[in-house]
Amino acid sequence: MSSTIEEQLAALEASGRLRGRRQLESPQGVHVTLDGRAVVNFSSNDYLGLANHPALRAAAHEAIDRWGVGAGSSRLVVGNTAVHDELEAEVASWLRRPAARLFGSGFAANTGVIPALVGAGDEVFSDELNHASIIDGCRLSRARVRVFGHRDVAHLEELLREPHTGRRLVVTESLFSMDGDRGDLEAITRLAHAHDALVLVDDAHAVGAFGAEGVGFAGADVDLVVGTFGKALGGYGAFIAGRRDAIDLMWNRARSLVFSTGLPPVVCAAAIAAIRLCRSSEGDAMRARLLQRVSEMGSDSQIAPVIAGDDRVVMRWTARLLEAGYFAQGIRPPTVPAGTARLRVSLSAAHSADDIAGFKRALTEARTE
C-alpha cells in the first residue's frame, strides 16, 4: 500500500498537480503576511472583508465568555443552545424563508441535504460544473444522476421531459465558484416546477455579497437554498433555508447533521453579527464597494478567473505574482476541468482601487514572461 501511495504522489508531482499549503501569519484580510511575505490577497472568499471585522470579533468574545468553546455533541443530543436556535431564526428572517437549519460546512450541507431529499428510484438533475460537494451529495443519494450542460436550460428541459417515476430534484449553483458566472435561476425554477421537480440552489458565493440586504440570487420561487457563513459573512458553517417540511426532515435524514457535533456557539454568534451587518446600511456600503472593485477589474462578478490552460504555467503565474507582492492561487484539475487551469482571482470590498490597479499590472507582467 505504501508504494501505491508513493506512486500516486510521484504521478501528481510529475503532472504539476501536487498540492501543498501555505501559512497565513496574520488575520484574514486583503493585506496579509503569507509564508513570511507581505502580500495583497486576491485568493480569499472574504468578499465583504468581515473575517476580521470588529463587530464579529466582539460577538465572538462575548459568546466565548457565555458559552465556552465547543458544542459538545450533536444538536440532537445536548449540543443545541439558544444561540443555535437564534441563528436559524435570523437566517430564516433574513432570507424570508419559513425555516432554516445549520450545518458544519457547505460541503456537509450538500452531502447531507441531497440524500435527505432523494434516494434510490428518484432522479437528481445537476449542472455539469456544480461544486464537488453537490457532486458527492448526488452520488451519496443513490438517485439516478442526470447531468445537464453548464447553464444549459434547453438540455435540462430535454432531460426533464423524459418519462420518470419517483421524486425529482434539480440542483445548481447560483454563482459558480470557479467561473464566476451565473445560472438562469428563474428559468430553471419555472422549468423544474413544470415537471414536478424541487429546486435546490447553492447560493454560497452570492449570499451576503449580492441582493437587497445581501440575500443573494435565489428568488422566492426557489424551494431550498444552501448558503454558507464562511465566505461573504466572514465566519464558518452553513445552512439550508426554505420550506418547513424539508427543513424539519433534516433532523431525521441529513446524516451530516444528525451525526456531527454542533457548530461551536462562538461561530453562531459571529454569524448572527455578520447577518445583521449585511442587513444594515454598512452592509449596503460594503456591497457597493465590492461592485466598484468588480467594475475596476473588468469582471462579471467578484470571482474573476484568468485561464492559463496548462497546470505548470498557472503555477508560474502564481509565483511571479508573489514576487511582485500579490497572491492569486493557481487552480488546477480536478478542481477545474483538464486544460482549464486558472488563477481564481477573488475580489473583496476591502480592496482599494490601487490594489486592483497594481494587481492588474503585475498580472500583465506575469503573463508576458
C-alpha positions as a Markdown table, in Angstrom:
| # | Residue | x | y | z |
|---|---|---|---|---|
| 1 | Met | 0.0 | 0.0 | 0.0 |
| 2 | Ser | 2.8 | 2.5 | 0.9 |
| 3 | Ser | 4.4 | 2.1 | -2.6 |
| 4 | Thr | 1.0 | 2.7 | -4.2 |
| 5 | Ile | 0.6 | 6.0 | -2.2 |
| 6 | Glu | 4.2 | 7.0 | -3.1 |
| 7 | Glu | 3.4 | 6.3 | -6.8 |
| 8 | Gln | 0.3 | 8.5 | -6.6 |
| 9 | Leu | 2.3 | 11.3 | -5.1 |
| 10 | Ala | 5.0 | 11.0 | -7.7 |
| 11 | Ala | 2.5 | 11.0 | -10.5 |
| 12 | Leu | 0.9 | 14.2 | -9.1 |
| 13 | Glu | 4.3 | 15.8 | -8.9 |
| 14 | Ala | 5.2 | 14.8 | -12.4 |
| 15 | Ser | 2.0 | 16.2 | -13.8 |
| 16 | Gly | 2.4 | 19.5 | -12.0 |
| 17 | Arg | -0.6 | 18.8 | -9.8 |
| 18 | Leu | 0.9 | 18.1 | -6.4 |
| 19 | Arg | -0.6 | 20.3 | -3.8 |
| 20 | Gly | 0.9 | 21.8 | -0.7 |
| 21 | Arg | -0.1 | 24.5 | 1.8 |
| 22 | Arg | 0.9 | 28.0 | 2.7 |
| 23 | Gln | 0.8 | 29.5 | 6.2 |
| 24 | Leu | -1.1 | 32.7 | 6.9 |
| 25 | Glu | 0.7 | 34.6 | 9.6 |
| 26 | Ser | -1.8 | 37.4 | 10.1 |
| 27 | Pro | -5.6 | 37.8 | 10.4 |
| 28 | Gln | -7.5 | 37.2 | 7.2 |
| 29 | Gly | -7.8 | 40.2 | 5.0 |
| 30 | Val | -6.7 | 41.8 | 1.8 |
| 31 | His | -3.3 | 42.8 | 3.2 |
| 32 | Val | -1.8 | 39.7 | 4.8 |
| 33 | Thr | 1.5 | 38.0 | 5.7 |
| 34 | Leu | 1.8 | 34.8 | 3.8 |
| 35 | Asp | 4.8 | 32.5 | 4.4 |
| 36 | Gly | 6.7 | 35.5 | 5.8 |
| 37 | Arg | 5.9 | 37.7 | 2.9 |
| 38 | Ala | 3.6 | 40.8 | 2.9 |
| 39 | Val | 1.2 | 40.5 | 0.0 |
| 40 | Val | -2.1 | 41.8 | -1.3 |
| 41 | Asn | -4.5 | 38.8 | -1.1 |
| 42 | Phe | -6.6 | 38.0 | -4.2 |
| 43 | Ser | -7.5 | 34.4 | -3.2 |
| 44 | Ser | -9.9 | 34.7 | -0.2 |
| 45 | Asn | -13.7 | 34.2 | -0.2 |
| 46 | Asp | -13.9 | 37.0 | 2.4 |
| 47 | Tyr | -15.9 | 39.1 | -0.1 |
| 48 | Leu | -17.1 | 41.8 | 2.2 |
| 49 | Gly | -13.9 | 41.9 | 4.4 |
| 50 | Leu | -15.8 | 40.7 | 7.5 |
| 51 | Ala | -13.5 | 37.9 | 8.7 |
| 52 | Asn | -11.6 | 40.3 | 11.0 |
| 53 | His | -14.5 | 42.9 | 11.5 |
| 54 | Pro | -14.7 | 44.4 | 15.0 |
| 55 | Ala | -18.4 | 43.5 | 15.3 |
| 56 | Leu | -17.8 | 39.8 | 14.6 |
| 57 | Arg | -14.8 | 39.8 | 17.0 |
| 58 | Ala | -16.8 | 41.4 | 19.7 |
| 59 | Ala | -19.7 | 38.9 | 19.3 |
| 60 | Ala | -17.3 | 36.0 | 19.3 |
| 61 | His | -15.6 | 37.2 | 22.6 |
| 62 | Glu | -18.9 | 37.6 | 24.3 |
| 63 | Ala | -20.1 | 34.2 | 23.2 |
| 64 | Ile | -16.9 | 32.5 | 24.5 |
| 65 | Asp | -17.4 | 34.2 | 27.9 |
| 66 | Arg | -21.0 | 32.9 | 28.0 |
| 67 | Trp | -20.9 | 29.5 | 26.2 |
| 68 | Gly | -17.3 | 28.4 | 26.2 |
| 69 | Val | -15.8 | 26.9 | 23.1 |
| 70 | Gly | -17.3 | 23.6 | 21.9 |
| 71 | Ala | -20.9 | 22.5 | 21.5 |
| 72 | Gly | -20.0 | 19.1 | 23.0 |
| 73 | Ser | -22.3 | 16.8 | 21.0 |
| 74 | Ser | -24.8 | 16.6 | 18.1 |
| 75 | Arg | -27.5 | 19.2 | 18.4 |
| 76 | Leu | -30.0 | 16.3 | 18.7 |
| 77 | Val | -28.3 | 15.2 | 21.9 |
| 78 | Val | -27.0 | 18.0 | 24.1 |
| 79 | Gly | -25.2 | 20.3 | 21.6 |
| 80 | Asn | -28.1 | 22.7 | 20.9 |
| 81 | Thr | -28.0 | 26.1 | 22.6 |
| 82 | Ala | -30.1 | 29.2 | 22.4 |
| 83 | Val | -27.6 | 30.8 | 20.1 |
| 84 | His | -28.0 | 28.0 | 17.6 |
| 85 | Asp | -31.8 | 28.5 | 17.5 |
| 86 | Glu | -31.3 | 32.2 | 17.3 |
| 87 | Leu | -29.0 | 31.9 | 14.3 |
| 88 | Glu | -31.5 | 29.7 | 12.5 |
| 89 | Ala | -34.3 | 32.2 | 13.1 |
| 90 | Glu | -32.0 | 35.0 | 12.0 |
| 91 | Val | -31.2 | 33.2 | 8.7 |
| 92 | Ala | -34.9 | 32.4 | 8.0 |
| 93 | Ser | -35.9 | 36.1 | 8.7 |
| 94 | Trp | -33.1 | 37.4 | 6.6 |
| 95 | Leu | -33.8 | 35.2 | 3.6 |
| 96 | Arg | -37.6 | 35.5 | 4.1 |
| 97 | Arg | -38.0 | 31.7 | 4.3 |
| 98 | Pro | -40.2 | 29.7 | 6.6 |
| 99 | Ala | -37.3 | 27.9 | 8.3 |
| 100 | Ala | -33.5 | 27.2 | 8.3 |
| 101 | Arg | -31.2 | 24.5 | 9.6 |
| 102 | Leu | -27.5 | 24.7 | 10.4 |
| 103 | Phe | -24.7 | 22.5 | 9.1 |
| 104 | Gly | -21.0 | 22.3 | 9.9 |
| 105 | Ser | -19.9 | 23.4 | 6.4 |
| 106 | Gly | -21.1 | 23.9 | 2.9 |
| 107 | Phe | -19.7 | 20.5 | 2.0 |
| 108 | Ala | -21.6 | 18.9 | 4.9 |
| 109 | Ala | -24.8 | 20.7 | 3.9 |
| 110 | Asn | -24.8 | 19.5 | 0.3 |
| 111 | Thr | -23.7 | 15.9 | 1.1 |
| 112 | Gly | -26.4 | 15.8 | 3.8 |
| 113 | Val | -29.3 | 17.7 | 2.2 |
| 114 | Ile | -29.3 | 16.0 | -1.3 |
| 115 | Pro | -29.5 | 12.4 | 0.1 |
| 116 | Ala | -32.2 | 13.5 | 2.5 |
| 117 | Leu | -34.4 | 14.7 | -0.4 |
| 118 | Val | -33.9 | 12.0 | -3.0 |
| 119 | Gly | -32.8 | 8.3 | -3.0 |
| 120 | Ala | -32.9 | 5.1 | -4.9 |
| 121 | Gly | -35.7 | 5.3 | -7.6 |
| 122 | Asp | -35.6 | 9.1 | -7.7 |
| 123 | Glu | -33.8 | 11.5 | -10.1 |
| 124 | Val | -31.5 | 14.4 | -9.5 |
| 125 | Phe | -30.5 | 16.8 | -12.2 |
| 126 | Ser | -27.2 | 18.6 | -11.7 |
| 127 | Asp | -25.3 | 21.2 | -13.7 |
| 128 | Glu | -22.1 | 19.8 | -15.1 |
| 129 | Leu | -19.9 | 22.4 | -13.3 |
| 130 | Asn | -21.6 | 22.1 | -9.9 |
| 131 | His | -19.3 | 22.1 | -6.9 |
| 132 | Ala | -17.7 | 18.9 | -5.7 |
| 133 | Ser | -19.9 | 18.8 | -2.6 |
| 134 | Ile | -23.0 | 18.7 | -4.9 |
| 135 | Ile | -21.5 | 16.0 | -7.0 |
| 136 | Asp | -20.8 | 13.9 | -3.9 |
| 137 | Gly | -24.2 | 14.6 | -2.5 |
| 138 | Cys | -25.8 | 13.4 | -5.7 |
| 139 | Arg | -23.7 | 10.2 | -5.6 |
| 140 | Leu | -24.5 | 9.5 | -2.0 |
| 141 | Ser | -28.2 | 9.9 | -2.6 |
| 142 | Arg | -28.2 | 6.7 | -4.8 |
| 143 | Ala | -30.7 | 8.5 | -7.1 |
| 144 | Arg | -30.3 | 8.5 | -10.8 |
| 145 | Val | -28.0 | 11.4 | -11.6 |
| 146 | Arg | -28.8 | 13.4 | -14.8 |
| 147 | Val | -26.1 | 15.9 | -15.7 |
| 148 | Phe | -27.1 | 18.8 | -17.9 |
| 149 | Gly | -24.7 | 21.1 | -19.7 |
| 150 | His | -23.4 | 24.1 | -17.9 |
| 151 | Arg | -26.2 | 26.7 | -17.6 |
| 152 | Asp | -28.0 | 24.9 | -20.5 |
| 153 | Val | -31.7 | 25.2 | -19.7 |
| 154 | Ala | -32.7 | 23.6 | -23.0 |
| 155 | His | -30.7 | 20.5 | -22.1 |
| 156 | Leu | -32.3 | 20.4 | -18.7 |
| 157 | Glu | -35.7 | 20.6 | -20.3 |
| 158 | Glu | -34.8 | 17.7 | -22.6 |
| 159 | Leu | -33.9 | 15.6 | -19.7 |
| 160 | Leu | -36.9 | 16.6 | -17.6 |
| 161 | Arg | -39.3 | 15.7 | -20.4 |
| 162 | Glu | -38.2 | 12.0 | -20.3 |
| 163 | Pro | -40.6 | 9.6 | -18.5 |
| 164 | His | -40.0 | 9.1 | -14.9 |
| 165 | Thr | -41.2 | 7.7 | -11.6 |
| 166 | Gly | -40.2 | 8.8 | -8.1 |
| 167 | Arg | -39.2 | 12.2 | -6.8 |
| 168 | Arg | -37.1 | 14.7 | -8.8 |
| 169 | Leu | -34.6 | 17.3 | -7.7 |
| 170 | Val | -32.8 | 20.0 | -9.8 |
| 171 | Val | -29.7 | 21.3 | -8.1 |
| 172 | Thr | -27.4 | 24.2 | -9.3 |
| 173 | Glu | -25.2 | 26.8 | -8.0 |
| 174 | Ser | -26.3 | 30.4 | -8.5 |
| 175 | Leu | -22.8 | 32.0 | -8.9 |
| 176 | Phe | -20.4 | 29.3 | -9.9 |
| 177 | Ser | -17.3 | 29.1 | -7.7 |
| 178 | Met | -14.6 | 28.7 | -10.3 |
| 179 | Asp | -16.0 | 30.6 | -13.3 |
| 180 | Gly | -17.8 | 33.5 | -11.6 |
| 181 | Asp | -20.8 | 33.1 | -14.0 |
| 182 | Arg | -24.5 | 32.8 | -13.1 |
| 183 | Gly | -27.2 | 30.3 | -13.8 |
| 184 | Asp | -30.6 | 31.4 | -15.0 |
| 185 | Leu | -32.4 | 30.5 | -11.8 |
| 186 | Glu | -35.7 | 32.0 | -12.9 |
| 187 | Ala | -35.9 | 29.8 | -16.0 |
| 188 | Ile | -34.5 | 26.7 | -14.2 |
| 189 | Thr | -37.1 | 27.1 | -11.4 |
| 190 | Arg | -40.0 | 27.6 | -13.7 |
| 191 | Leu | -39.0 | 24.6 | -15.8 |
| 192 | Ala | -38.4 | 22.3 | -12.8 |
| 193 | His | -41.8 | 23.1 | -11.2 |
| 194 | Ala | -43.5 | 22.5 | -14.6 |
| 195 | His | -42.0 | 18.9 | -14.4 |
| 196 | Asp | -42.8 | 18.3 | -10.7 |
| 197 | Ala | -39.2 | 18.8 | -9.5 |
| 198 | Leu | -38.0 | 20.6 | -6.4 |
| 199 | Val | -35.2 | 23.2 | -6.9 |
| 200 | Leu | -32.2 | 23.3 | -4.6 |
| 201 | Val | -29.8 | 26.3 | -5.2 |
| 202 | Asp | -26.4 | 26.6 | -3.7 |
| 203 | Asp | -26.1 | 30.3 | -3.2 |
| 204 | Ala | -22.9 | 30.2 | -1.3 |
| 205 | His | -20.9 | 32.7 | -3.3 |
| 206 | Ala | -23.8 | 35.2 | -3.5 |
| 207 | Val | -25.4 | 35.4 | 0.0 |
| 208 | Gly | -24.0 | 38.4 | 1.7 |
| 209 | Ala | -22.4 | 39.8 | -1.4 |
| 210 | Phe | -25.5 | 40.5 | -3.7 |
| 211 | Gly | -29.1 | 41.4 | -3.5 |
| 212 | Ala | -31.1 | 43.7 | -1.2 |
| 213 | Glu | -29.6 | 43.2 | 2.4 |
| 214 | Gly | -27.3 | 40.6 | 0.8 |
| 215 | Val | -30.0 | 37.9 | 0.4 |
| 216 | Gly | -28.2 | 36.5 | -2.7 |
| 217 | Phe | -29.6 | 35.4 | -6.0 |
| 218 | Ala | -32.1 | 32.7 | -5.1 |
| 219 | Gly | -35.6 | 34.1 | -5.7 |
| 220 | Ala | -38.7 | 33.4 | -3.7 |
| 221 | Asp | -39.8 | 30.6 | -6.0 |
| 222 | Val | -36.7 | 28.5 | -5.3 |
| 223 | Asp | -37.7 | 25.7 | -2.9 |
| 224 | Leu | -34.5 | 25.4 | -0.9 |
| 225 | Val | -31.3 | 27.4 | -0.6 |
| 226 | Val | -27.9 | 26.3 | 0.7 |
| 227 | Gly | -25.6 | 29.1 | 1.9 |
| 228 | Thr | -22.5 | 29.5 | 3.9 |
| 229 | Phe | -21.2 | 31.7 | 6.7 |
| 230 | Gly | -17.6 | 31.1 | 5.6 |
| 231 | Lys | -17.5 | 33.4 | 2.6 |
| 232 | Ala | -19.0 | 36.9 | 2.4 |
| 233 | Leu | -20.1 | 36.5 | 6.0 |
| 234 | Gly | -16.6 | 36.0 | 7.2 |
| 235 | Gly | -17.0 | 33.1 | 9.5 |
| 236 | Tyr | -17.7 | 29.4 | 9.3 |
| 237 | Gly | -20.5 | 26.9 | 8.9 |
| 238 | Ala | -23.5 | 26.7 | 6.6 |
| 239 | Phe | -27.3 | 26.4 | 6.4 |
| 240 | Ile | -30.2 | 25.3 | 4.3 |
| 241 | Ala | -33.3 | 27.5 | 4.2 |
| 242 | Gly | -36.7 | 27.0 | 2.7 |
| 243 | Arg | -40.0 | 25.2 | 3.0 |
| 244 | Arg | -40.6 | 24.0 | 6.6 |
| 245 | Asp | -41.3 | 20.3 | 5.9 |
| 246 | Ala | -38.0 | 19.9 | 4.1 |
| 247 | Ile | -36.1 | 21.7 | 6.9 |
| 248 | Asp | -37.8 | 19.6 | 9.5 |
| 249 | Leu | -36.8 | 16.5 | 7.5 |
| 250 | Met | -33.1 | 17.3 | 8.0 |
| 251 | Trp | -33.3 | 16.5 | 11.7 |
| 252 | Asn | -34.1 | 12.9 | 10.7 |
| 253 | Arg | -32.5 | 12.3 | 7.4 |
| 254 | Ala | -29.4 | 14.5 | 6.9 |
| 255 | Arg | -26.6 | 12.3 | 8.2 |
| 256 | Ser | -24.0 | 15.1 | 8.2 |
| 257 | Leu | -26.3 | 17.0 | 10.6 |
| 258 | Val | -27.5 | 14.1 | 12.8 |
| 259 | Phe | -24.1 | 12.5 | 13.3 |
| 260 | Ser | -22.0 | 15.6 | 13.7 |
| 261 | Thr | -21.1 | 17.8 | 16.7 |
| 262 | Gly | -23.0 | 21.1 | 16.5 |
| 263 | Leu | -21.3 | 24.3 | 15.4 |
| 264 | Pro | -19.4 | 26.0 | 18.3 |
| 265 | Pro | -21.6 | 28.6 | 19.8 |
| 266 | Val | -18.9 | 31.2 | 19.2 |
| 267 | Val | -19.2 | 30.6 | 15.5 |
| 268 | Cys | -23.0 | 31.0 | 15.6 |
| 269 | Ala | -22.7 | 34.3 | 17.5 |
| 270 | Ala | -20.3 | 35.7 | 14.9 |
| 271 | Ala | -22.6 | 34.6 | 12.1 |
| 272 | Ile | -25.5 | 36.5 | 13.7 |
| 273 | Ala | -23.4 | 39.6 | 13.9 |
| 274 | Ala | -22.4 | 39.2 | 10.2 |
| 275 | Ile | -26.0 | 38.8 | 9.1 |
| 276 | Arg | -27.1 | 41.9 | 11.0 |
| 277 | Leu | -24.2 | 43.9 | 9.4 |
| 278 | Cys | -25.4 | 42.6 | 6.0 |
| 279 | Arg | -28.9 | 43.9 | 6.6 |
| 280 | Ser | -27.6 | 47.4 | 7.7 |
| 281 | Ser | -26.5 | 50.5 | 5.8 |
| 282 | Glu | -22.9 | 49.4 | 6.4 |
| 283 | Gly | -23.7 | 46.2 | 4.6 |
| 284 | Asp | -25.1 | 48.2 | 1.7 |
| 285 | Ala | -21.9 | 50.3 | 1.5 |
| 286 | Met | -19.7 | 47.2 | 1.5 |
| 287 | Arg | -21.7 | 45.7 | -1.4 |
| 288 | Ala | -21.4 | 48.9 | -3.3 |
| 289 | Arg | -17.6 | 48.9 | -2.8 |
| 290 | Leu | -17.4 | 45.3 | -3.9 |
| 291 | Leu | -19.3 | 46.1 | -7.1 |
| 292 | Gln | -16.9 | 49.0 | -7.7 |
| 293 | Arg | -14.0 | 46.7 | -7.4 |
| 294 | Val | -15.6 | 44.2 | -9.8 |
| 295 | Ser | -16.1 | 47.1 | -12.3 |
| 296 | Glu | -12.4 | 48.1 | -12.0 |
| 297 | Met | -11.3 | 44.5 | -12.6 |
| 298 | Gly | -13.5 | 44.4 | -15.7 |
| 299 | Ser | -15.2 | 41.2 | -14.3 |
| 300 | Asp | -18.8 | 40.0 | -14.2 |
| 301 | Ser | -18.6 | 39.1 | -10.5 |
| 302 | Gln | -16.2 | 39.1 | -7.6 |
| 303 | Ile | -14.8 | 35.8 | -9.0 |
| 304 | Ala | -12.6 | 36.7 | -11.9 |
| 305 | Pro | -10.9 | 33.6 | -13.5 |
| 306 | Val | -7.8 | 34.1 | -15.6 |
| 307 | Ile | -7.3 | 31.0 | -17.8 |
| 308 | Ala | -3.8 | 29.6 | -18.3 |
| 309 | Gly | -4.8 | 26.2 | -19.6 |
| 310 | Asp | -1.5 | 24.5 | -18.6 |
| 311 | Asp | -1.0 | 23.4 | -15.0 |
| 312 | Arg | 2.6 | 24.5 | -14.8 |
| 313 | Val | 2.0 | 27.8 | -16.5 |
| 314 | Val | -0.6 | 28.9 | -14.0 |
| 315 | Met | 1.7 | 28.0 | -11.0 |
| 316 | Arg | 4.5 | 30.1 | -12.6 |
| 317 | Trp | 2.0 | 33.0 | -12.8 |
| 318 | Thr | 1.3 | 32.5 | -9.1 |
| 319 | Ala | 5.0 | 32.5 | -8.3 |
| 320 | Arg | 5.6 | 35.7 | -10.3 |
| 321 | Leu | 2.7 | 37.5 | -8.7 |
| 322 | Leu | 4.0 | 36.5 | -5.2 |
| 323 | Glu | 7.4 | 38.1 | -6.1 |
| 324 | Ala | 5.5 | 41.2 | -7.0 |
| 325 | Gly | 3.6 | 41.3 | -3.7 |
| 326 | Tyr | 0.3 | 39.8 | -4.8 |
| 327 | Phe | -1.3 | 36.4 | -4.1 |
| 328 | Ala | -3.6 | 34.7 | -6.5 |
| 329 | Gln | -3.7 | 30.9 | -6.2 |
| 330 | Gly | -3.4 | 28.8 | -9.3 |
| 331 | Ile | -6.3 | 26.3 | -9.6 |
| 332 | Arg | -5.7 | 23.0 | -11.3 |
| 333 | Pro | -7.6 | 19.8 | -12.1 |
| 334 | Pro | -9.5 | 18.1 | -10.6 |
| 335 | Thr | -10.9 | 21.3 | -9.1 |
| 336 | Val | -11.4 | 22.6 | -12.7 |
| 337 | Pro | -11.6 | 20.6 | -15.9 |
| 338 | Ala | -8.4 | 19.4 | -17.6 |
| 339 | Gly | -6.9 | 22.1 | -19.8 |
| 340 | Thr | -8.6 | 25.0 | -17.9 |
| 341 | Ala | -6.0 | 25.6 | -15.1 |
| 342 | Arg | -6.5 | 29.2 | -14.0 |
| 343 | Leu | -5.9 | 31.9 | -11.5 |
| 344 | Arg | -9.1 | 32.3 | -9.4 |
| 345 | Val | -8.9 | 36.0 | -8.7 |
| 346 | Ser | -11.2 | 36.8 | -5.8 |
| 347 | Leu | -12.2 | 40.4 | -5.1 |
| 348 | Ser | -13.2 | 42.0 | -1.8 |
| 349 | Ala | -15.0 | 45.1 | -0.7 |
| 350 | Ala | -11.8 | 45.8 | 1.4 |
| 351 | His | -9.6 | 46.0 | -1.7 |
| 352 | Ser | -8.7 | 49.5 | -2.8 |
| 353 | Ala | -8.6 | 50.9 | -6.3 |
| 354 | Asp | -4.8 | 50.9 | -6.0 |
| 355 | Asp | -4.8 | 47.3 | -5.0 |
| 356 | Ile | -6.7 | 46.4 | -8.2 |
| 357 | Ala | -4.6 | 48.6 | -10.5 |
| 358 | Gly | -1.3 | 47.2 | -9.0 |
| 359 | Phe | -2.5 | 43.6 | -9.4 |
| 360 | Lys | -3.6 | 44.1 | -13.0 |
| 361 | Arg | -0.1 | 45.5 | -13.8 |
| 362 | Ala | 1.6 | 42.6 | -12.1 |
| 363 | Leu | -0.7 | 40.1 | -13.8 |
| 364 | Thr | 0.1 | 41.5 | -17.2 |
| 365 | Glu | 3.9 | 41.2 | -16.5 |
| 366 | Ala | 3.5 | 37.6 | -15.2 |
| 367 | Arg | 1.6 | 36.5 | -18.3 |
| 368 | Thr | 4.1 | 38.2 | -20.6 |
| 369 | Glu | 7.1 | 36.4 | -19.2 |
